[in-house]
Each structure stands twice: as C-alpha cells, then as structure tokens.
C-alpha cells in the first residue's frame, strides 16, 4: 500500500522560512513524479509544483505565485520529498499535501500557518 | 494558465438519484500522445483528496462503478449513477497537460 506522510508544518512569522518533508513507502519512490498541493482555509486545491523522477530528468516546475520563494527537491535514498519555503506570506497559510503520480496518492497533509 | 470551470458550484441530491458535474477547460486537454489529461477528485470533509477518475474516463483502483467520466477536448462530465451517503464532499476536476496544473473551483455535493 502506498503511503505518504508529510511533516514539518507549523506557525511561522511573515518573511520566515519552513521546510516540509514527505516520506513515501509502498511505491518505487525513485520512479515517482511527486507533487505539492496546498489548500488555504475554506478554499479549493492549488497545485504548487512537481518534481519529475531522476530517470525523467528530475525537472521541477512551479506555479507562479511561489516561484523564486519555494524550492522542491527529493532524496530518493531516503524516499523523501522536500518543500523549502522562504519569504513566507500570510497568504501561504494552508494545508500542504504531497502527492505521487497524477497525483493519485496523497498524504494526510501538514498545516502551515503564517502569522504575526 | 489553463482555467478549469466547474458547474454547478453546489449540488443537493437524494440518495439513489443520479448526479452530474461539468468541467470545462480554457484549452484542449488532448495531448499529442492521444491521451486527454483530465482527472476527477473527491475530497471528503477533513480528508485528503482522493482520485476517482484519470484520463477522462478511467476509474482509479477501488472506485465504485457508479462513478463515470466522459468528455473530450475542453468539455468533461463526472456522473454518479446512484448517489450514496458516502459520496458527500467536494469534487474537483484537474488538468494534467499543462504546467501549472490547475483545478476547478470545486463542486460541493450534499445529501
């Protein structure tokens, strides 16, 4: 069974930084394309970005609102996906989900709150 | 960015009745490889989204056959043949052809 588990969320002040992790199991992690998707309170889903498998070049794509502030990376040896978030804004407050594939499998999410 | 527009915004249904959700994309989702990259998700209250349908009409593993997807190009539909109480939640379509991936605004289905 594929399982994804996010961690690293918390409360941070505007302008601060946070690193989220997503550990995967039950899948061939090194072959997986991995996504980050977020959901602001009471809002819909927003795709943040995706990293392809190393076999497919490891290319990373982002949505415009986070480009230059957020960075996605992966460590296949640790079966872990990362989201490095810098220059955080109040509007980045959301539940952050990692997802594998389309995505077809999702983690349970981790809450990020940006507030003074 | 590709805009995904879902209708209706909300839907109230009686168990056993059929339900239908429309999703329109601002650009064709037909790829040069012949596949159409349109997905449907259901997010139940307090849960992560779950994939229902991929590539317009293929049901994901474990998804009941009362869920079906159809459409082509820019117009797509999710149908629930006989709604059950467990189908309550917010349904999203998502395009998987262009970067950034984009979701519809969601359709809330209530009993």
GROMACS .gro file of C-alpha atoms in nm:
model
  227
    1UNK     CA    1   0.000   0.000   0.000
    2UNK     CA    2   0.132   0.340  -0.099
    3UNK     CA    3   0.170   0.576   0.194
    4UNK     CA    4   0.288   0.935   0.200
    5UNK     CA    5   0.343   1.122   0.523
    6UNK     CA    6   0.410   1.495   0.543
    7UNK     CA    7   0.577   1.669   0.833
    8UNK     CA    8   0.740   1.999   0.918
    9UNK     CA    9   0.440   2.228   0.929
   10UNK     CA   10   0.389   2.487   1.197
   11UNK     CA   11   0.349   2.852   1.282
   12UNK     CA   12   0.593   3.098   1.126
   13UNK     CA   13   0.609   3.475   1.102
   14UNK     CA   14   0.578   3.657   0.770
   15UNK     CA   15   0.913   3.661   0.596
   16UNK     CA   16   1.018   3.342   0.769
   17UNK     CA   17   1.113   3.001   0.634
   18UNK     CA   18   0.998   2.644   0.676
   19UNK     CA   19   1.091   2.308   0.526
   20UNK     CA   20   0.831   2.041   0.473
   21UNK     CA   21   0.913   1.675   0.423
   22UNK     CA   22   0.712   1.392   0.272
   23UNK     CA   23   0.823   1.035   0.329
   24UNK     CA   24   0.693   0.771   0.091
   25UNK     CA   25   0.656   0.397   0.128
   26UNK     CA   26   0.499   0.120  -0.075
   27UNK     CA   27   0.599   0.274  -0.407
   28UNK     CA   28   0.907   0.272  -0.626
   29UNK     CA   29   0.998   0.615  -0.499
   30UNK     CA   30   1.280   0.687  -0.743
   31UNK     CA   31   1.042   0.640  -1.037
   32UNK     CA   32   0.765   0.857  -0.895
   33UNK     CA   33   0.676   1.206  -1.007
   34UNK     CA   34   0.595   1.396  -0.689
   35UNK     CA   35   0.373   1.698  -0.632
   36UNK     CA   36   0.297   1.954  -0.367
   37UNK     CA   37  -0.060   2.082  -0.349
   38UNK     CA   38  -0.199   2.323  -0.091
   39UNK     CA   39  -0.540   2.423   0.036
   40UNK     CA   40  -0.597   2.756   0.207
   41UNK     CA   41  -0.864   2.765   0.480
   42UNK     CA   42  -1.207   2.719   0.325
   43UNK     CA   43  -1.065   2.728  -0.028
   44UNK     CA   44  -1.000   2.488  -0.311
   45UNK     CA   45  -0.691   2.299  -0.417
   46UNK     CA   46  -0.387   2.479  -0.556
   47UNK     CA   47  -0.103   2.292  -0.726
   48UNK     CA   48   0.230   2.434  -0.608
   49UNK     CA   49   0.477   2.233  -0.808
   50UNK     CA   50   0.613   1.898  -0.914
   51UNK     CA   51   0.946   1.722  -0.944
   52UNK     CA   52   0.993   1.453  -1.204
   53UNK     CA   53   1.180   1.133  -1.131
   54UNK     CA   54   1.555   1.140  -1.173
   55UNK     CA   55   1.510   0.893  -1.458
   56UNK     CA   56   1.295   1.153  -1.632
   57UNK     CA   57   1.543   1.432  -1.568
   58UNK     CA   58   1.438   1.547  -1.223
   59UNK     CA   59   1.286   1.864  -1.369
   60UNK     CA   60   1.098   2.089  -1.129
   61UNK     CA   61   0.804   2.310  -1.221
   62UNK     CA   62   0.625   2.565  -1.001
   63UNK     CA   63   0.316   2.776  -1.007
   64UNK     CA   64   0.391   3.147  -1.050
   65UNK     CA   65   0.288   3.255  -0.700
   66UNK     CA   66   0.566   3.054  -0.535
   67UNK     CA   67   0.839   3.066  -0.799
   68UNK     CA   68   1.158   3.211  -0.652
   69UNK     CA   69   1.037   3.159  -0.295
   70UNK     CA   70   0.969   2.785  -0.279
   71UNK     CA   71   1.202   2.504  -0.380
   72UNK     CA   72   1.113   2.139  -0.435
   73UNK     CA   73   1.374   1.867  -0.406
   74UNK     CA   74   1.394   1.496  -0.341
   75UNK     CA   75   1.625   1.244  -0.180
   76UNK     CA   76   1.546   0.907  -0.333
   77UNK     CA   77   1.784   0.730  -0.093
   78UNK     CA   78   1.565   0.849   0.193
   79UNK     CA   79   1.240   0.818  -0.006
   80UNK     CA   80   1.173   1.177   0.090
   81UNK     CA   81   1.030   1.477  -0.094
   82UNK     CA   82   1.101   1.827   0.034
   83UNK     CA   83   0.941   2.169   0.004
   84UNK     CA   84   1.165   2.454   0.114
   85UNK     CA   85   0.956   2.766   0.170
   86UNK     CA   86   1.117   3.108   0.208
   87UNK     CA   87   0.984   3.464   0.231
   88UNK     CA   88   0.657   3.325   0.361
   89UNK     CA   89   0.347   3.538   0.336
   90UNK     CA   90   0.019   3.534   0.525
   91UNK     CA   91  -0.147   3.405   0.208
   92UNK     CA   92   0.074   3.094   0.217
   93UNK     CA   93  -0.128   2.973   0.515
   94UNK     CA   94  -0.271   2.638   0.409
   95UNK     CA   95  -0.268   2.264   0.449
   96UNK     CA   96   0.016   2.132   0.233
   97UNK     CA   97  -0.025   1.791   0.072
   98UNK     CA   98   0.228   1.581  -0.112
   99UNK     CA   99   0.103   1.356  -0.388
  100UNK     CA  100   0.260   1.094  -0.611
  101UNK     CA  101   0.185   1.041  -0.977
  102UNK     CA  102  -0.104   1.235  -1.129
  103UNK     CA  103  -0.131   1.274  -0.824
  104UNK     CA  104  -0.312   0.951  -0.747
  105UNK     CA  105  -0.192   0.903  -0.391
  106UNK     CA  106  -0.192   1.178  -0.131
  107UNK     CA  107  -0.055   1.229   0.216
  108UNK     CA  108  -0.271   1.346   0.504
  109UNK     CA  109  -0.135   1.700   0.484
  110UNK     CA  110   0.055   1.928   0.719
  111UNK     CA  111  -0.067   2.267   0.838
  112UNK     CA  112   0.140   2.577   0.771
  113UNK     CA  113   0.029   2.900   0.937
  114UNK     CA  114   0.198   3.229   0.855
  115UNK     CA  115   0.102   3.493   1.110
  116UNK     CA  116   0.242   3.761   1.334
  117UNK     CA  117  -0.269   2.928  -1.706
  118UNK     CA  118  -0.546   2.690  -1.809
  119UNK     CA  119  -0.870   2.784  -1.639
  120UNK     CA  120  -1.091   2.500  -1.522
  121UNK     CA  121  -1.456   2.593  -1.469
  122UNK     CA  122  -1.690   2.359  -1.283
  123UNK     CA  123  -2.066   2.373  -1.267
  124UNK     CA  124  -2.266   2.368  -1.055
  125UNK     CA  125  -2.090   2.512  -0.751
  126UNK     CA  126  -2.312   2.303  -0.526
  127UNK     CA  127  -2.550   2.015  -0.572
  128UNK     CA  128  -2.809   1.870  -0.340
  129UNK     CA  129  -2.908   1.515  -0.424
  130UNK     CA  130  -3.132   1.241  -0.288
  131UNK     CA  131  -2.971   0.903  -0.223
  132UNK     CA  132  -3.031   0.674  -0.517
  133UNK     CA  133  -3.062   0.960  -0.764
  134UNK     CA  134  -2.810   1.044  -1.033
  135UNK     CA  135  -2.580   1.345  -1.021
  136UNK     CA  136  -2.370   1.515  -1.284
  137UNK     CA  137  -2.088   1.768  -1.264
  138UNK     CA  138  -1.949   1.960  -1.559
  139UNK     CA  139  -1.592   2.077  -1.605
  140UNK     CA  140  -1.474   2.299  -1.889
  141UNK     CA  141  -1.114   2.385  -1.965
  142UNK     CA  142  -0.994   2.700  -2.139
  143UNK     CA  143  -0.766   2.493  -2.363
  144UNK     CA  144  -0.794   2.148  -2.512
  145UNK     CA  145  -0.653   1.877  -2.286
  146UNK     CA  146  -0.585   1.641  -2.576
  147UNK     CA  147  -0.216   1.563  -2.589
  148UNK     CA  148  -0.010   1.475  -2.894
  149UNK     CA  149   0.019   1.125  -2.748
  150UNK     CA  150  -0.354   1.082  -2.797
  151UNK     CA  151  -0.439   1.091  -2.428
  152UNK     CA  152  -0.656   1.354  -2.263
  153UNK     CA  153  -0.524   1.459  -1.925
  154UNK     CA  154  -0.833   1.531  -1.719
  155UNK     CA  155  -0.877   1.399  -1.366
  156UNK     CA  156  -1.155   1.396  -1.107
  157UNK     CA  157  -1.101   1.403  -0.731
  158UNK     CA  158  -1.329   1.382  -0.430
  159UNK     CA  159  -1.237   1.547  -0.104
  160UNK     CA  160  -1.446   1.435   0.189
  161UNK     CA  161  -1.471   1.658   0.493
  162UNK     CA  162  -1.144   1.665   0.688
  163UNK     CA  163  -0.970   1.429   0.447
  164UNK     CA  164  -0.713   1.444   0.172
  165UNK     CA  165  -0.838   1.441  -0.185
  166UNK     CA  166  -0.880   1.101  -0.344
  167UNK     CA  167  -0.850   1.023  -0.712
  168UNK     CA  168  -1.170   0.895  -0.873
  169UNK     CA  169  -1.110   0.918  -1.248
  170UNK     CA  170  -0.796   0.963  -1.457
  171UNK     CA  171  -0.759   1.047  -1.826
  172UNK     CA  172  -1.126   1.144  -1.858
  173UNK     CA  173  -1.292   0.808  -1.808
  174UNK     CA  174  -1.069   0.551  -1.635
  175UNK     CA  175  -1.174   0.465  -1.282
  176UNK     CA  176  -0.892   0.454  -1.029
  177UNK     CA  177  -0.834   0.142  -0.822
  178UNK     CA  178  -1.117   0.074  -0.580
  179UNK     CA  179  -1.352   0.340  -0.715
  180UNK     CA  180  -1.712   0.211  -0.740
  181UNK     CA  181  -1.855   0.173  -1.088
  182UNK     CA  182  -2.134   0.419  -1.010
  183UNK     CA  183  -1.873   0.686  -1.088
  184UNK     CA  184  -1.809   0.752  -1.455
  185UNK     CA  185  -1.629   1.019  -1.653
  186UNK     CA  186  -1.678   1.132  -2.009
  187UNK     CA  187  -1.591   1.413  -2.245
  188UNK     CA  188  -1.324   1.530  -2.481
  189UNK     CA  189  -1.122   1.836  -2.573
  190UNK     CA  190  -1.245   2.104  -2.337
  191UNK     CA  191  -1.576   1.967  -2.205
  192UNK     CA  192  -1.596   1.695  -1.943
  193UNK     CA  193  -1.854   1.539  -1.714
  194UNK     CA  194  -1.846   1.332  -1.398
  195UNK     CA  195  -2.158   1.126  -1.335
  196UNK     CA  196  -2.265   0.941  -1.026
  197UNK     CA  197  -2.533   0.694  -1.130
  198UNK     CA  198  -2.686   0.638  -0.786
  199UNK     CA  199  -2.561   0.870  -0.517
  200UNK     CA  200  -2.486   0.719  -0.180
  201UNK     CA  201  -2.441   0.899   0.152
  202UNK     CA  202  -2.065   0.834   0.141
  203UNK     CA  203  -2.035   1.034  -0.183
  204UNK     CA  204  -2.081   1.362   0.003
  205UNK     CA  205  -1.792   1.605  -0.033
  206UNK     CA  206  -1.628   1.843  -0.275
  207UNK     CA  207  -1.546   1.723  -0.625
  208UNK     CA  208  -1.261   1.878  -0.823
  209UNK     CA  209  -1.151   1.838  -1.179
  210UNK     CA  210  -0.786   1.894  -1.264
  211UNK     CA  211  -0.597   1.927  -1.590
  212UNK     CA  212  -0.270   1.738  -1.614
  213UNK     CA  213  -0.146   1.851  -1.954
  214UNK     CA  214  -0.012   2.198  -1.886
  215UNK     CA  215   0.211   2.347  -1.620
  216UNK     CA  216   0.097   2.470  -1.381
  217UNK     CA  217  -0.160   2.203  -1.317
  218UNK     CA  218  -0.489   2.370  -1.238
  219UNK     CA  219  -0.801   2.263  -1.054
  220UNK     CA  220  -1.160   2.363  -1.092
  221UNK     CA  221  -1.307   2.560  -0.804
  222UNK     CA  222  -1.490   2.256  -0.674
  223UNK     CA  223  -1.848   2.130  -0.661
  224UNK     CA  224  -1.995   2.060  -0.320
  225UNK     CA  225  -2.227   1.760  -0.320
  226UNK     CA  226  -2.469   1.730  -0.032
  227UNK     CA  227  -2.741   1.483   0.053
   0.00000   0.00000   0.00000
